[in-house]
PDB file of C-alpha atoms and ligand atoms in Angstrom:
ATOM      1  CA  UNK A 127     -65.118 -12.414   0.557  1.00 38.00           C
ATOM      2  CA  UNK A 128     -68.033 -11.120  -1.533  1.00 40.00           C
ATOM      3  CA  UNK A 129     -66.324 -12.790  -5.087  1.00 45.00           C
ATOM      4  CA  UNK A 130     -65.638 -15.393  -2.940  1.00 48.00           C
ATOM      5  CA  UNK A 131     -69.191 -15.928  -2.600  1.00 44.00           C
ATOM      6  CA  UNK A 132     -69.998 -14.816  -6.361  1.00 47.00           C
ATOM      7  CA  UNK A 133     -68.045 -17.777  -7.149  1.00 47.00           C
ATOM      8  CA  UNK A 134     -69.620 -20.542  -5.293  1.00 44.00           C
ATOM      9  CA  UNK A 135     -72.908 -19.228  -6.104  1.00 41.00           C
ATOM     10  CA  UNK A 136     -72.078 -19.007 -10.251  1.00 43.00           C
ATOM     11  CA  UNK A 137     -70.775 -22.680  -9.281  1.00 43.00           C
ATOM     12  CA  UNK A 138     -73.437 -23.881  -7.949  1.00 42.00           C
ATOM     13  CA  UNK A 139     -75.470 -22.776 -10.699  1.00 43.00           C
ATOM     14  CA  UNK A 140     -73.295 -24.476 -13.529  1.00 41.00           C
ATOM     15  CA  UNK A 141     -73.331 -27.646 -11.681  1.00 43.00           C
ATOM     16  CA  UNK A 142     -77.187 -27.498 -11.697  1.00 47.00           C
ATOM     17  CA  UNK A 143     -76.899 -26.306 -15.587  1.00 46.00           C
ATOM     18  CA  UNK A 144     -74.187 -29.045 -15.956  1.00 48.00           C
ATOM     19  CA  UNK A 145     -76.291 -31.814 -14.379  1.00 53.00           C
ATOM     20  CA  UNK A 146     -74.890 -32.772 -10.382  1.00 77.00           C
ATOM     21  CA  UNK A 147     -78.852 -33.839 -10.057  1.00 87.00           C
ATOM     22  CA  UNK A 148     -79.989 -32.673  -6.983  1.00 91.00           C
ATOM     23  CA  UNK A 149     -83.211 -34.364  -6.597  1.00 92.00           C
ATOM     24  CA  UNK A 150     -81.462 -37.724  -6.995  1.00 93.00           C
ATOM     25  CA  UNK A 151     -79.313 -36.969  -4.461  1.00 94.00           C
ATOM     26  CA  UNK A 152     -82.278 -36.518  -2.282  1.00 95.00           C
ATOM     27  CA  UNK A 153     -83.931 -39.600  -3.235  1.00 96.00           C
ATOM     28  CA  UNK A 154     -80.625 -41.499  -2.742  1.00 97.00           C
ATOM     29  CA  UNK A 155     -80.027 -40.027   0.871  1.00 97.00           C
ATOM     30  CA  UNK A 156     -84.176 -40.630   1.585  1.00 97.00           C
ATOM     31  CA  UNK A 157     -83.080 -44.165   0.907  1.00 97.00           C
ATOM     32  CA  UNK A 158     -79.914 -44.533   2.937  1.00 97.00           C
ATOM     33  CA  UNK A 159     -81.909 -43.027   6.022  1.00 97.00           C
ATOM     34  CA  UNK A 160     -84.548 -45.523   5.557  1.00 97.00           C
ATOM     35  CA  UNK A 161     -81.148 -48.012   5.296  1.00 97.00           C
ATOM     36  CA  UNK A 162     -80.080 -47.138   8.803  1.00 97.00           C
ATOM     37  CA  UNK A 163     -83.275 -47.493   9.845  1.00 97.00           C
ATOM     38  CA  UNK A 164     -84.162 -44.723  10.293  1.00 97.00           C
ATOM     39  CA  UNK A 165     -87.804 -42.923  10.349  1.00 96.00           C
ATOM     40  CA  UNK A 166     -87.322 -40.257   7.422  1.00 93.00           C
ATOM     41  CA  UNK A 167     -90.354 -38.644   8.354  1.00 94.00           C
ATOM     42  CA  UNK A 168     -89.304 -37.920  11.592  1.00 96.00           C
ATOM     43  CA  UNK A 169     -89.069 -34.102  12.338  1.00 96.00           C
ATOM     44  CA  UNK A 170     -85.232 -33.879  12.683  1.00 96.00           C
ATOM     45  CA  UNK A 171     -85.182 -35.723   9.101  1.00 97.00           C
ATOM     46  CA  UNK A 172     -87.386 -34.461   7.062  1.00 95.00           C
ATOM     47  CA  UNK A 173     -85.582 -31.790   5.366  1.00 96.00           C
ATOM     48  CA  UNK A 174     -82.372 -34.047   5.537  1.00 97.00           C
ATOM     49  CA  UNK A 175     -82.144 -35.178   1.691  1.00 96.00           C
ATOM     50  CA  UNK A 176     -82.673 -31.950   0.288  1.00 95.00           C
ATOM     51  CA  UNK A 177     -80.333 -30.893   2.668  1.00 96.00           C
ATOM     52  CA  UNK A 178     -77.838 -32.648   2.081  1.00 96.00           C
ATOM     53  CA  UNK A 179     -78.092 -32.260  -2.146  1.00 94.00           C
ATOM     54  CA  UNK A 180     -77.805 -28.601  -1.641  1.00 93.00           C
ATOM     55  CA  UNK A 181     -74.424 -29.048   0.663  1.00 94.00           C
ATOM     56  CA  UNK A 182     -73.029 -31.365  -1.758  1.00 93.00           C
ATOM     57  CA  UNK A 183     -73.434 -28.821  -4.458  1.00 90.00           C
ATOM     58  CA  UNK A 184     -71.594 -26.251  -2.322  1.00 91.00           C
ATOM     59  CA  UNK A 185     -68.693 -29.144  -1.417  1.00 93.00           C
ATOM     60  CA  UNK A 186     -68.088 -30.365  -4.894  1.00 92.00           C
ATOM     61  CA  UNK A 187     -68.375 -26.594  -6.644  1.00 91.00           C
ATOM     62  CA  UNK A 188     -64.599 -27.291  -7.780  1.00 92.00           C
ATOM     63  CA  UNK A 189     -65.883 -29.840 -10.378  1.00 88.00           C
ATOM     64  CA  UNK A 190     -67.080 -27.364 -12.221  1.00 86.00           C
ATOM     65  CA  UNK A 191     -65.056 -24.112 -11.691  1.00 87.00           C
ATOM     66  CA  UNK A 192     -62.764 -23.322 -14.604  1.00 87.00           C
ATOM     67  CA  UNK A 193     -59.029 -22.345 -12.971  1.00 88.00           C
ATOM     68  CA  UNK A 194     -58.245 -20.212 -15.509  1.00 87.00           C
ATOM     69  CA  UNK A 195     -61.731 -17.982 -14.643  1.00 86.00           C
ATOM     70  CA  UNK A 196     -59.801 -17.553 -11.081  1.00 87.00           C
ATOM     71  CA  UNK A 197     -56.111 -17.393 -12.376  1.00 85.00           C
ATOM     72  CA  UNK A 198     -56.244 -15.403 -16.441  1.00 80.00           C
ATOM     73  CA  UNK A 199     -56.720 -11.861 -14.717  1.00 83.00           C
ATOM     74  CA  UNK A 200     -53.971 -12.401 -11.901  1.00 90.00           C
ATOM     75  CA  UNK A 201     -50.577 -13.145 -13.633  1.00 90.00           C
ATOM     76  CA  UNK A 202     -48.390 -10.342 -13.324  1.00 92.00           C
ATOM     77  CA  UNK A 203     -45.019  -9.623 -14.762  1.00 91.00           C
ATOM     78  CA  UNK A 204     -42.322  -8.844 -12.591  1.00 90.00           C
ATOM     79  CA  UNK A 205     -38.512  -9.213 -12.243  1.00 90.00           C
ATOM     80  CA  UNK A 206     -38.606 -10.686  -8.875  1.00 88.00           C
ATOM     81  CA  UNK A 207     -36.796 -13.982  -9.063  1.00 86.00           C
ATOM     82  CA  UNK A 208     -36.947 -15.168  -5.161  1.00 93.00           C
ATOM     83  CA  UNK A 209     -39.346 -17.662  -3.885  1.00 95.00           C
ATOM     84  CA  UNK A 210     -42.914 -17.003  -3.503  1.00 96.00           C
ATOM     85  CA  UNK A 211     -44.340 -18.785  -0.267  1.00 96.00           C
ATOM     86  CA  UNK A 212     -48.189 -18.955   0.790  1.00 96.00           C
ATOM     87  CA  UNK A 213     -48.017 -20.910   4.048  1.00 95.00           C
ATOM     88  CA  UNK A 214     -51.122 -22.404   6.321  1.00 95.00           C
ATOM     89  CA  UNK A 215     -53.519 -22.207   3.485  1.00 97.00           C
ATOM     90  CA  UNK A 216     -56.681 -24.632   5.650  1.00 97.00           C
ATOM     91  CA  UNK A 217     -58.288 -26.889   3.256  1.00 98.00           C
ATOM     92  CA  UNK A 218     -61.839 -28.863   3.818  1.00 98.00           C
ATOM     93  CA  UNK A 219     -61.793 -31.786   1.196  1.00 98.00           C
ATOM     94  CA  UNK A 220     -64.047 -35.572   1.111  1.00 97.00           C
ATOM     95  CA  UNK A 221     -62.006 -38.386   0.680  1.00 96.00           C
ATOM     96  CA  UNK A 222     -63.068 -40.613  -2.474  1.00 96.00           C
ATOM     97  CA  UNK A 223     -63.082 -43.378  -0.499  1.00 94.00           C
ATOM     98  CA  UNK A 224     -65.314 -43.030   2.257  1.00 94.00           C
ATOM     99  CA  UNK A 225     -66.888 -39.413   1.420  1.00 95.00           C
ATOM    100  CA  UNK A 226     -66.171 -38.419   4.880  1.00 95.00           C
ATOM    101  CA  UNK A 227     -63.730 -34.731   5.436  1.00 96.00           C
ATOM    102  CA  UNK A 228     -59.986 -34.618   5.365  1.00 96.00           C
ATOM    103  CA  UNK A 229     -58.800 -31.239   6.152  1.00 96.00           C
ATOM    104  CA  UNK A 230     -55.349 -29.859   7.358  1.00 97.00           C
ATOM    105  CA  UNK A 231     -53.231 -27.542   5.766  1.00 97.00           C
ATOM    106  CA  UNK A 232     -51.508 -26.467   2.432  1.00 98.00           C
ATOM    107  CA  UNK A 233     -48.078 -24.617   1.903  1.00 97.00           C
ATOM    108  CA  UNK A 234     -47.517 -23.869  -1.579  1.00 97.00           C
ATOM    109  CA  UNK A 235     -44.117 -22.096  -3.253  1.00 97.00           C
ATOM    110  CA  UNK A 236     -43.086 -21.544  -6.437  1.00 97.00           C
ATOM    111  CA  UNK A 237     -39.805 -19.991  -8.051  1.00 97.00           C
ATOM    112  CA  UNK A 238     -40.813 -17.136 -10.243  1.00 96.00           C
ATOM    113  CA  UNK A 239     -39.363 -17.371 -14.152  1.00 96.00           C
ATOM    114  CA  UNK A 240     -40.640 -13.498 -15.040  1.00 94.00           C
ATOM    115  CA  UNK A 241     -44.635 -13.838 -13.764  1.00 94.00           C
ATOM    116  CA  UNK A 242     -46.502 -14.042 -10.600  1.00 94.00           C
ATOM    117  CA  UNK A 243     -49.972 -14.854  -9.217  1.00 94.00           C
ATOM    118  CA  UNK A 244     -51.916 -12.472  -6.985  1.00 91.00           C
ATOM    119  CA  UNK A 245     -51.043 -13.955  -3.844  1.00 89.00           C
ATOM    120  CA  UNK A 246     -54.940 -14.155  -2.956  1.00 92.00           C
ATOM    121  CA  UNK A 247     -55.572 -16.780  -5.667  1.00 95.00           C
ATOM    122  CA  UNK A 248     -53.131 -19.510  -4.552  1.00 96.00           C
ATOM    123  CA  UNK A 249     -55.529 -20.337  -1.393  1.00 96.00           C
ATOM    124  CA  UNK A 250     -58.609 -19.953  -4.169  1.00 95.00           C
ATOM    125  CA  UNK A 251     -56.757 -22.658  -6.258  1.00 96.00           C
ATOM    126  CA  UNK A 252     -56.762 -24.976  -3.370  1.00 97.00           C
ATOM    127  CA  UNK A 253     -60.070 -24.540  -2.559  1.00 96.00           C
ATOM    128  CA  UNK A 254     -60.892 -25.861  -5.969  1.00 95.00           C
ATOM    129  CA  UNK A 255     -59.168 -28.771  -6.037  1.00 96.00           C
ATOM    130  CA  UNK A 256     -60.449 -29.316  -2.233  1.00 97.00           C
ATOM    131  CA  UNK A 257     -63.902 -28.908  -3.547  1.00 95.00           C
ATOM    132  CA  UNK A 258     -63.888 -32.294  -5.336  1.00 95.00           C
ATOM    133  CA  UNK A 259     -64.398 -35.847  -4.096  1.00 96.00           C
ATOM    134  CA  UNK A 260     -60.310 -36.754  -3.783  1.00 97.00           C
ATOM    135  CA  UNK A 261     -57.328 -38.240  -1.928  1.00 97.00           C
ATOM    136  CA  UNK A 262     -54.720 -35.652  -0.481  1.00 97.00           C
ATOM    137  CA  UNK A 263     -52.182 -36.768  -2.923  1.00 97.00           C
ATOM    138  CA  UNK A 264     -53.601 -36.408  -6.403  1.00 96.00           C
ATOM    139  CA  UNK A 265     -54.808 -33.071  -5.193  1.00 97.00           C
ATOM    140  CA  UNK A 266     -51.083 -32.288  -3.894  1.00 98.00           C
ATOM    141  CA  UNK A 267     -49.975 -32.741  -7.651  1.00 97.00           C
ATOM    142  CA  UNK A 268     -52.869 -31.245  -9.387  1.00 96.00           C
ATOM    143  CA  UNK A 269     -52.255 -27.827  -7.408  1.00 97.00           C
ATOM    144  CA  UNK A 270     -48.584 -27.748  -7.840  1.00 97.00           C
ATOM    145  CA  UNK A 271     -48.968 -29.149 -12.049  1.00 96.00           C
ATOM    146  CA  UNK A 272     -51.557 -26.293 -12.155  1.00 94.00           C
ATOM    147  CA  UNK A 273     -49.642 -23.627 -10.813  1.00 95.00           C
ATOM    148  CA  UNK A 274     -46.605 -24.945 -13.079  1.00 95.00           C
ATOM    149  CA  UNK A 275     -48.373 -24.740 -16.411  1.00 93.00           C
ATOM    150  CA  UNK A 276     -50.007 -21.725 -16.046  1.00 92.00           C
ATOM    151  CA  UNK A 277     -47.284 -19.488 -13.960  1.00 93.00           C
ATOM    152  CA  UNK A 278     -44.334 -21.201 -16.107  1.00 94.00           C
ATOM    153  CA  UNK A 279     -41.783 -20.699 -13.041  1.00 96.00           C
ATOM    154  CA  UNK A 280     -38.772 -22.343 -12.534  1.00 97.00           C
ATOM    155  CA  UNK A 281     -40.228 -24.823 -10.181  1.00 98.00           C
ATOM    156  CA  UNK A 282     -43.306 -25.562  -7.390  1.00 98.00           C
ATOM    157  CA  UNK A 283     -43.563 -27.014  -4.391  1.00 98.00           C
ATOM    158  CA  UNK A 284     -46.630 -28.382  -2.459  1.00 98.00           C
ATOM    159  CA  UNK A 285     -46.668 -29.913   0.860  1.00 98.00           C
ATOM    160  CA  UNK A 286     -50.033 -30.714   2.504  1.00 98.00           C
ATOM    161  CA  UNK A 287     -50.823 -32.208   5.816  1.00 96.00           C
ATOM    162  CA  UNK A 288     -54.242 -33.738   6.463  1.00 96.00           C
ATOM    163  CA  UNK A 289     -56.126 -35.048   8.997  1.00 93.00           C
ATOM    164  CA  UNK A 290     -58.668 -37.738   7.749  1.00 92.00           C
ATOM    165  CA  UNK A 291     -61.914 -38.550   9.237  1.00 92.00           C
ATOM    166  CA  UNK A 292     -62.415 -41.994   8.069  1.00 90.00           C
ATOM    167  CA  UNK A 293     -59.204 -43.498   9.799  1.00 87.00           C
ATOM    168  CA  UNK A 294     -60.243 -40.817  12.967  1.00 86.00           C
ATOM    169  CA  UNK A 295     -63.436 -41.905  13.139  1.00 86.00           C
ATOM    170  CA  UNK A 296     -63.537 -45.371  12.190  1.00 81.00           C
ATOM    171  CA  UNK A 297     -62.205 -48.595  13.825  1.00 68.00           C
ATOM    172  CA  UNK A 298     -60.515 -49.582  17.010  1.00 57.00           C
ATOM    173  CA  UNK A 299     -57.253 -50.021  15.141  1.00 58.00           C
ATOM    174  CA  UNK A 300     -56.574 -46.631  13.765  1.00 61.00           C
ATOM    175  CA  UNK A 301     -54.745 -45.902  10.931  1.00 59.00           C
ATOM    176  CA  UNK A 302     -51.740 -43.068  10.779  1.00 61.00           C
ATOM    177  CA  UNK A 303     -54.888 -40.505  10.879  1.00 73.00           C
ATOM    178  CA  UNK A 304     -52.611 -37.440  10.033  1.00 85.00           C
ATOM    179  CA  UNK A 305     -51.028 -37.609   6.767  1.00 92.00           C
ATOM    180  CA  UNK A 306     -48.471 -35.139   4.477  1.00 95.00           C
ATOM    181  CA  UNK A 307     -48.067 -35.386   0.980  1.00 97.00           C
ATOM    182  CA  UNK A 308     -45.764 -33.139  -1.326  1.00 97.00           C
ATOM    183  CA  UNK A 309     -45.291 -32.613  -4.840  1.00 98.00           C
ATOM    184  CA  UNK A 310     -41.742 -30.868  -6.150  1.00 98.00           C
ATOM    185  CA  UNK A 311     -41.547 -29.833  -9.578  1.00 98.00           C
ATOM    186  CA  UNK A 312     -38.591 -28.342 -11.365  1.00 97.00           C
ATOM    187  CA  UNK A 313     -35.607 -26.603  -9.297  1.00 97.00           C
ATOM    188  CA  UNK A 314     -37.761 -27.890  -6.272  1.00 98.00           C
ATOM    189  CA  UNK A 315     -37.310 -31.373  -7.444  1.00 97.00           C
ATOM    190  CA  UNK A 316     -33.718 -30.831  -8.791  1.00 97.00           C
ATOM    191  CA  UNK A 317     -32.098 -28.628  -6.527  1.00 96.00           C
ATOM    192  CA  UNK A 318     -31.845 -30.033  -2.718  1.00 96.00           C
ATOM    193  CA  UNK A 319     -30.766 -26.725  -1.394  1.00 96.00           C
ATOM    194  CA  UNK A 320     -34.101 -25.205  -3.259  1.00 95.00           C
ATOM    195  CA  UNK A 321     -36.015 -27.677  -1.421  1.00 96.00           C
ATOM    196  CA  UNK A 322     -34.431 -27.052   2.086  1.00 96.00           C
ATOM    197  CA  UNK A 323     -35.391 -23.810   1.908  1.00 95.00           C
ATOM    198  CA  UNK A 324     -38.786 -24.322   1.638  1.00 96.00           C
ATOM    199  CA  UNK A 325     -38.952 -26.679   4.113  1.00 95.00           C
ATOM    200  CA  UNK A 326     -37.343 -25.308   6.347  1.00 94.00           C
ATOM    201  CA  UNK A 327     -39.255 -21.750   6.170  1.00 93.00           C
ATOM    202  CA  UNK A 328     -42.968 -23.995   6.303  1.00 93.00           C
ATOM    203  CA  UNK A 329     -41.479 -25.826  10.005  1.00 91.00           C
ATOM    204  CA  UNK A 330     -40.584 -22.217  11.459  1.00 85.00           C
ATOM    205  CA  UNK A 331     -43.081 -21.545  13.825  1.00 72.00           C
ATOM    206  CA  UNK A 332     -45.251 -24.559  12.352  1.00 74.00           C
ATOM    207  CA  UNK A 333     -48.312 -24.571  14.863  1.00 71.00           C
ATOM    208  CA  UNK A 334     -49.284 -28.419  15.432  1.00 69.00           C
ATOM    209  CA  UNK A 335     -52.363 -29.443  13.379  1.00 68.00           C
ATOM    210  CA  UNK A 336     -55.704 -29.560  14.920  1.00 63.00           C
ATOM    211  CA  UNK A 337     -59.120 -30.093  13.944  1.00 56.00           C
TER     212      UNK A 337
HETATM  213 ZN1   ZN B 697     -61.247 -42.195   3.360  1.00 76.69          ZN
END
């Protein structure tokens, strides 16, 4: 936990060095309160823009953390040649569209071609893809495309189920509000006996999705 929070703090601090301008973000959410009309002097508001600036700088850290920072010190070699499953990994994202969360889950395998990833970093790569302003399937492919470049293995697999605010929240009719997206790269992609495998060990004992 503690370079856990090492890391969002040395983010934050790029993103100020790298520009995410905080006191426009202020001024911009002074001027959608005053929008709603709503009093932004009022007590409840006051601190509300700056508020909000600093929680966006926490939210959208993963613009500016470098993967290979996380990843260059964890690749191991090893002989071990069987699948490599991280299951129920939770994710917090903002959809592009609406900026409102989409969370769910992420289970994320990969076939191991002589190197490995400490198993702890797989959940910190999805937290820095989550940490962007995104829809659930370009992140599904930018995990699994990450993991496949840098871990070279003989395939990935990414399956991630979300739950999305903006069609849970919004509108009478509501959209399909839960959604799953997967990305299958190499033997994954090729092999349908690969595949079944992996799906079939992320539905055992799959505990239903809830906010
Ligand atoms: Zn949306």
């Amino acid at each position: 936990m503690m370079d856990n929070h090492e890391n969002v703090y040395k983010a934050a601090k790029l993103i100020d060095d790298n520009g995410i301008d905080q006191a426009k973000i202020s001024a911009a959410v002074a001027e959608m309160l005053a929008a709603f009309g709503e009093n932004v002097e009022r007590e409840g508001l006051r601190n509300t823009p700056e508020r909000v600036a600093r929680m966006y700088v926490e939210l959208l850290a993963g613009y500016r953390q470098d993967p290979m920072e996380i990843l260059n010190e964890a690749i191991f070699d090893v002989s071990y040649d069987e699948m490599v499953l991280v299951r129920d990994i939770e994710f917090y994202s903002l959809c592009e569209h609406h900026m409102l969360p989409f969370m769910g889950r992420a289970h994320v395998a990969y076939l191991p071609n002589g190197k490995v990833i400490g198993l702890s970093k797989i959940p910190r790569i999805v937290d820095l893809f989550a940490r962007r302003l995104q829809v659930q399937e370009r992140m599904t492919l930018q995990i699994a495309n990450l993991i496949m470049e840098v871990v070279q293995p003989h395939g990935v697999a990414v399956v991630m189920e979300g739950v999305h605010l903006c069609s849970v929240m919004r509108g009478v009719k509501k959209h399909e509000a839960r959604m799953t997206t997967s990305a299958m790269l190499g033997a994954f992609r090729k092999n349908p006996a690969t595949r079944q495998e992996f799906l079939d060990s992320i539905s055992r004992g799959a505990q239903p999705l809830r906010l």
